[in-house]
Amino acid sequence: MQRIEHIYINGEFVLPHGEEWFDLHNPSTEDVIGQVRLGDALDAQHAIAAAKAAFPGWSRTTLDERIAALQRLHHAVAAREEELLQAIILEYGAPAVRGRWMATYPADVIAQAIDALQAFDFEEQVGMAKVILTPVGVAGLITPWNSNAGFICNKLATALAAGCTAVIKPSEMSALQTQVLLGALHEAGLPPGVFNIVNGRGDVVGEAIARHRDVAKISFTGSSAVGQHLLRTGADTLKRVTLELGGKSPTVVLDDADFPAIMPLVLQAGFLNSGQACIAGTRILVPRSRLAEFEAVAKAGVSRIQSGDPRDPATDIGPMVSQKQWERVQGYIRIGQEEGARLLVGGEGRPQGLHAGWFVQPTIFTDANNRMRIAREEIFGPVLTIIPYEDDAEAIRIANDTDYGLSALVLGKDLERCGSIARQIDSGRVLINTLAHEPRAPFGGFKRSGLGREMGKWGMNAYLEPKTLIA
Ligand code: NAD
């Protein structure tokens, strides 16, 4: 039973003013495995004050100094990979393969931020003007539980690369993972106050950061509802706001696709991160003329997917992060049936043989239409919806008939046709016959999936303000 009592302000581990203790669970067993003491609004204010005091010094560091500091961060985080992996499996329940990715990505994304910094032009001559990109100030970084260390490292490394200082509010449900990461960040020996971490509730610590006049920028990853709230709140102090929000991503299967060959991609995209992924391909658009054939291949594919103990290397899908999330997903499985979609595989309750833990059966609905709630709302669990279509035009119309636009996947043999369809889908990212990630390209969403972009030079720009000098 681990008790995490300290938060991190001005280069030191300090006791928070907040006195509430929050239980941490192992989602595979439902056992309480630890407790974290939560900070409050006063703690947030102290952290913001430290970041504000550190800003003049940090914003004037040279490129070489910032690269050296980020390299120290990178080494320290990479050295904690095993420890982080254990925390990820214990506290989040990520299956081994996914967990390994989640444990290596935090260091990788810092290296990617270093690359972006090295390639970045902070000055540009435009006619008679010199345009200088200057850091915006203190950045408030608010992250969710579904890839805690990765989101923190991406936002923090980019903010620091741009010359900003930071106050981080991680998800309160990820405190063990945050604690491992924090050990590494502390070891990197950055100047005090350059980054600060306050565990706490969203509506307490997050809210205090979002309202504070000394926070110039918010970078948030989480639900669309909280993102919209932060945008409204930030308006009072005209904060710069980057939002990475939810998704209901389409996987468009074209009528020339080889179903057995593409099925691993369809299922990986859909069940990514045990279904708790903003980019998960949860709406599968299938040509009606080949629906029965697709259903048979999908059913066979799901029968090979193992759901259960995240420590078992054969496990593909782990538990939901919390009981609340489990109940929410169960609710959607009920809704799908009530709406008249046909259950192809899976259903309510735990997978066979599992009697504890927040496990959900990998579930696919078919014969659904795009008006159903299971086709419109983010479920955030391993529940996929097959929607039949008549022709390419209808597939594109359905793909775009959504409030979201974060990611999409197009699968087919004719690459020219795939490319043409990809260009017509309204989404921040469209993948064709692959699930590959390109860290130098922008990541972010259209519509309710977000505002602004992370990664590469686009990510850097989000922490910078252009200043025009004319002599
Ligand atoms: P959430 O929005 O409930 O919480 C995210 C973070 O915001 C947490 O740290 C939470 O404490 C904080 N928060 C909550 N209320 C707040 C408030 N009033 N003010 C300030 N901060 C507040 O989301 P979640 O349940 O933790 O994560 C799941 C959601 O995140 C899903 O909708 C998913 O799609 C989205 N997500 C998006 C991306 C992306 O890159 N687009 C990536 C991962 C997750």
PDB file of N, CA, C and O in Angstrom, residues 150-181:
ATOM      1  N   GLY A 150       3.149   9.678 -20.760  1.00  0.00           N
ATOM      2  CA  GLY A 150       3.373  10.141 -22.132  1.00  0.00           C
ATOM      3  C   GLY A 150       2.835  11.541 -22.355  1.00  0.00           C
ATOM      4  O   GLY A 150       3.505  12.399 -22.944  1.00  0.00           O
ATOM      5  N   PHE A 151       1.615  11.783 -21.883  1.00  0.00           N
ATOM      6  CA  PHE A 151       1.032  13.120 -22.076  1.00  0.00           C
ATOM      7  C   PHE A 151       1.825  14.176 -21.296  1.00  0.00           C
ATOM      8  O   PHE A 151       2.066  15.279 -21.799  1.00  0.00           O
ATOM      9  N   ILE A 152       2.214  13.842 -20.070  1.00  0.00           N
ATOM     10  CA  ILE A 152       2.978  14.813 -19.281  1.00  0.00           C
ATOM     11  C   ILE A 152       4.283  15.146 -20.006  1.00  0.00           C
ATOM     12  O   ILE A 152       4.637  16.320 -20.164  1.00  0.00           O
ATOM     13  N   CYS A 153       4.992  14.111 -20.446  1.00  0.00           N
ATOM     14  CA  CYS A 153       6.306  14.349 -21.062  1.00  0.00           C
ATOM     15  C   CYS A 153       6.186  15.106 -22.384  1.00  0.00           C
ATOM     16  O   CYS A 153       7.007  15.968 -22.677  1.00  0.00           O
ATOM     17  N   ASN A 154       5.179  14.785 -23.165  1.00  0.00           N
ATOM     18  CA  ASN A 154       5.020  15.502 -24.432  1.00  0.00           C
ATOM     19  C   ASN A 154       4.773  16.984 -24.179  1.00  0.00           C
ATOM     20  O   ASN A 154       5.446  17.862 -24.732  1.00  0.00           O
ATOM     21  N   LYS A 155       3.824  17.277 -23.312  1.00  0.00           N
ATOM     22  CA  LYS A 155       3.488  18.688 -23.064  1.00  0.00           C
ATOM     23  C   LYS A 155       4.648  19.412 -22.381  1.00  0.00           C
ATOM     24  O   LYS A 155       5.007  20.536 -22.750  1.00  0.00           O
ATOM     25  N   LEU A 156       5.232  18.759 -21.377  1.00  0.00           N
ATOM     26  CA  LEU A 156       6.301  19.433 -20.626  1.00  0.00           C
ATOM     27  C   LEU A 156       7.519  19.690 -21.520  1.00  0.00           C
ATOM     28  O   LEU A 156       8.065  20.801 -21.529  1.00  0.00           O
ATOM     29  N   ALA A 157       7.953  18.670 -22.273  1.00  0.00           N
ATOM     30  CA  ALA A 157       9.157  18.844 -23.092  1.00  0.00           C
ATOM     31  C   ALA A 157       8.941  19.946 -24.134  1.00  0.00           C
ATOM     32  O   ALA A 157       9.848  20.745 -24.395  1.00  0.00           O
ATOM     33  N   THR A 158       7.752  20.007 -24.705  1.00  0.00           N
ATOM     34  CA  THR A 158       7.492  21.020 -25.728  1.00  0.00           C
ATOM     35  C   THR A 158       7.428  22.413 -25.102  1.00  0.00           C
ATOM     36  O   THR A 158       7.987  23.375 -25.641  1.00  0.00           O
ATOM     37  N   ALA A 159       6.775  22.518 -23.954  1.00  0.00           N
ATOM     38  CA  ALA A 159       6.698  23.818 -23.261  1.00  0.00           C
ATOM     39  C   ALA A 159       8.106  24.306 -22.899  1.00  0.00           C
ATOM     40  O   ALA A 159       8.453  25.470 -23.141  1.00  0.00           O
ATOM     41  N   LEU A 160       8.906  23.421 -22.343  1.00  0.00           N
ATOM     42  CA  LEU A 160      10.269  23.809 -21.947  1.00  0.00           C
ATOM     43  C   LEU A 160      11.109  24.153 -23.175  1.00  0.00           C
ATOM     44  O   LEU A 160      11.890  25.106 -23.162  1.00  0.00           O
ATOM     45  N   ALA A 161      10.956  23.377 -24.240  1.00  0.00           N
ATOM     46  CA  ALA A 161      11.711  23.653 -25.474  1.00  0.00           C
ATOM     47  C   ALA A 161      11.399  25.052 -25.991  1.00  0.00           C
ATOM     48  O   ALA A 161      12.276  25.764 -26.469  1.00  0.00           O
ATOM     49  N   ALA A 162      10.133  25.442 -25.864  1.00  0.00           N
ATOM     50  CA  ALA A 162       9.724  26.768 -26.348  1.00  0.00           C
ATOM     51  C   ALA A 162      10.176  27.892 -25.409  1.00  0.00           C
ATOM     52  O   ALA A 162      10.116  29.066 -25.770  1.00  0.00           O
ATOM     53  N   GLY A 163      10.605  27.549 -24.195  1.00  0.00           N
ATOM     54  CA  GLY A 163      11.039  28.579 -23.244  1.00  0.00           C
ATOM     55  C   GLY A 163       9.986  28.911 -22.195  1.00  0.00           C
ATOM     56  O   GLY A 163      10.143  29.872 -21.442  1.00  0.00           O
ATOM     57  N   CYS A 164       8.915  28.129 -22.139  1.00  0.00           N
ATOM     58  CA  CYS A 164       7.875  28.342 -21.117  1.00  0.00           C
ATOM     59  C   CYS A 164       8.231  27.574 -19.845  1.00  0.00           C
ATOM     60  O   CYS A 164       8.986  26.609 -19.880  1.00  0.00           O
ATOM     61  N   THR A 165       7.659  27.980 -18.737  1.00  0.00           N
ATOM     62  CA  THR A 165       7.710  27.183 -17.513  1.00  0.00           C
ATOM     63  C   THR A 165       6.321  26.569 -17.306  1.00  0.00           C
ATOM     64  O   THR A 165       5.363  26.971 -17.975  1.00  0.00           O
ATOM     65  N   ALA A 166       6.221  25.605 -16.371  1.00  0.00           N
ATOM     66  CA  ALA A 166       4.981  24.823 -16.369  1.00  0.00           C
ATOM     67  C   ALA A 166       4.473  24.453 -14.982  1.00  0.00           C
ATOM     68  O   ALA A 166       5.248  24.262 -14.047  1.00  0.00           O
ATOM     69  N   VAL A 167       3.144  24.364 -14.907  1.00  0.00           N
ATOM     70  CA  VAL A 167       2.470  23.746 -13.760  1.00  0.00           C
ATOM     71  C   VAL A 167       1.659  22.582 -14.327  1.00  0.00           C
ATOM     72  O   VAL A 167       0.843  22.770 -15.225  1.00  0.00           O
ATOM     73  N   ILE A 168       1.929  21.387 -13.807  1.00  0.00           N
ATOM     74  CA  ILE A 168       1.287  20.186 -14.337  1.00  0.00           C
ATOM     75  C   ILE A 168       0.230  19.688 -13.354  1.00  0.00           C
ATOM     76  O   ILE A 168       0.498  19.568 -12.162  1.00  0.00           O
ATOM     77  N   LYS A 169      -0.962  19.394 -13.875  1.00  0.00           N
ATOM     78  CA  LYS A 169      -2.020  18.773 -13.062  1.00  0.00           C
ATOM     79  C   LYS A 169      -2.343  17.440 -13.737  1.00  0.00           C
ATOM     80  O   LYS A 169      -3.110  17.373 -14.682  1.00  0.00           O
ATOM     81  N   PRO A 170      -1.701  16.356 -13.246  1.00  0.00           N
ATOM     82  CA  PRO A 170      -1.983  15.048 -13.857  1.00  0.00           C
ATOM     83  C   PRO A 170      -3.328  14.522 -13.364  1.00  0.00           C
ATOM     84  O   PRO A 170      -3.894  15.050 -12.396  1.00  0.00           O
ATOM     85  N   SER A 171      -3.790  13.437 -13.990  1.00  0.00           N
ATOM     86  CA  SER A 171      -5.004  12.806 -13.495  1.00  0.00           C
ATOM     87  C   SER A 171      -4.750  12.248 -12.092  1.00  0.00           C
ATOM     88  O   SER A 171      -3.733  11.599 -11.844  1.00  0.00           O
ATOM     89  N   GLU A 172      -5.692  12.480 -11.228  1.00  0.00           N
ATOM     90  CA  GLU A 172      -5.563  11.990  -9.849  1.00  0.00           C
ATOM     91  C   GLU A 172      -5.571  10.457  -9.803  1.00  0.00           C
ATOM     92  O   GLU A 172      -5.133   9.859  -8.831  1.00  0.00           O
ATOM     93  N   MET A 173      -6.061   9.830 -10.874  1.00  0.00           N
ATOM     94  CA  MET A 173      -6.115   8.359 -10.904  1.00  0.00           C
ATOM     95  C   MET A 173      -4.793   7.731 -11.328  1.00  0.00           C
ATOM     96  O   MET A 173      -4.685   6.504 -11.406  1.00  0.00           O
ATOM     97  N   SER A 174      -3.798   8.556 -11.615  1.00  0.00           N
ATOM     98  CA  SER A 174      -2.518   8.041 -12.130  1.00  0.00           C
ATOM     99  C   SER A 174      -1.361   8.405 -11.216  1.00  0.00           C
ATOM    100  O   SER A 174      -0.221   8.554 -11.670  1.00  0.00           O
ATOM    101  N   ALA A 175      -1.631   8.527  -9.922  1.00  0.00           N
ATOM    102  CA  ALA A 175      -0.620   9.092  -9.017  1.00  0.00           C
ATOM    103  C   ALA A 175       0.634   8.222  -8.884  1.00  0.00           C
ATOM    104  O   ALA A 175       1.735   8.754  -8.729  1.00  0.00           O
ATOM    105  N   LEU A 176       0.487   6.879  -8.955  1.00  0.00           N
ATOM    106  CA  LEU A 176       1.681   6.023  -8.855  1.00  0.00           C
ATOM    107  C   LEU A 176       2.595   6.266 -10.052  1.00  0.00           C
ATOM    108  O   LEU A 176       3.817   6.357  -9.910  1.00  0.00           O
ATOM    109  N   GLN A 177       1.997   6.364 -11.227  1.00  0.00           N
ATOM    110  CA  GLN A 177       2.787   6.609 -12.443  1.00  0.00           C
ATOM    111  C   GLN A 177       3.424   7.994 -12.383  1.00  0.00           C
ATOM    112  O   GLN A 177       4.595   8.175 -12.721  1.00  0.00           O
ATOM    113  N   THR A 178       2.659   8.975 -11.924  1.00  0.00           N
ATOM    114  CA  THR A 178       3.202  10.329 -11.820  1.00  0.00           C
ATOM    115  C   THR A 178       4.394  10.347 -10.865  1.00  0.00           C
ATOM    116  O   THR A 178       5.392  11.029 -11.112  1.00  0.00           O
ATOM    117  N   GLN A 179       4.276   9.570  -9.789  1.00  0.00           N
ATOM    118  CA  GLN A 179       5.335   9.569  -8.776  1.00  0.00           C
ATOM    119  C   GLN A 179       6.649   9.015  -9.347  1.00  0.00           C
ATOM    120  O   GLN A 179       7.719   9.560  -9.082  1.00  0.00           O
ATOM    121  N   VAL A 180       6.554   7.961 -10.132  1.00  0.00           N
ATOM    122  CA  VAL A 180       7.761   7.397 -10.770  1.00  0.00           C
ATOM    123  C   VAL A 180       8.366   8.444 -11.712  1.00  0.00           C
ATOM    124  O   VAL A 180       9.574   8.714 -11.701  1.00  0.00           O
ATOM    125  N   LEU A 181       7.514   9.030 -12.505  1.00  0.00           N
ATOM    126  CA  LEU A 181       7.992  10.035 -13.468  1.00  0.00           C
ATOM    127  C   LEU A 181       8.619  11.224 -12.754  1.00  0.00           C
ATOM    128  O   LEU A 181       9.674  11.741 -13.155  1.00  0.00           O
TER     129      LEU A 181
END
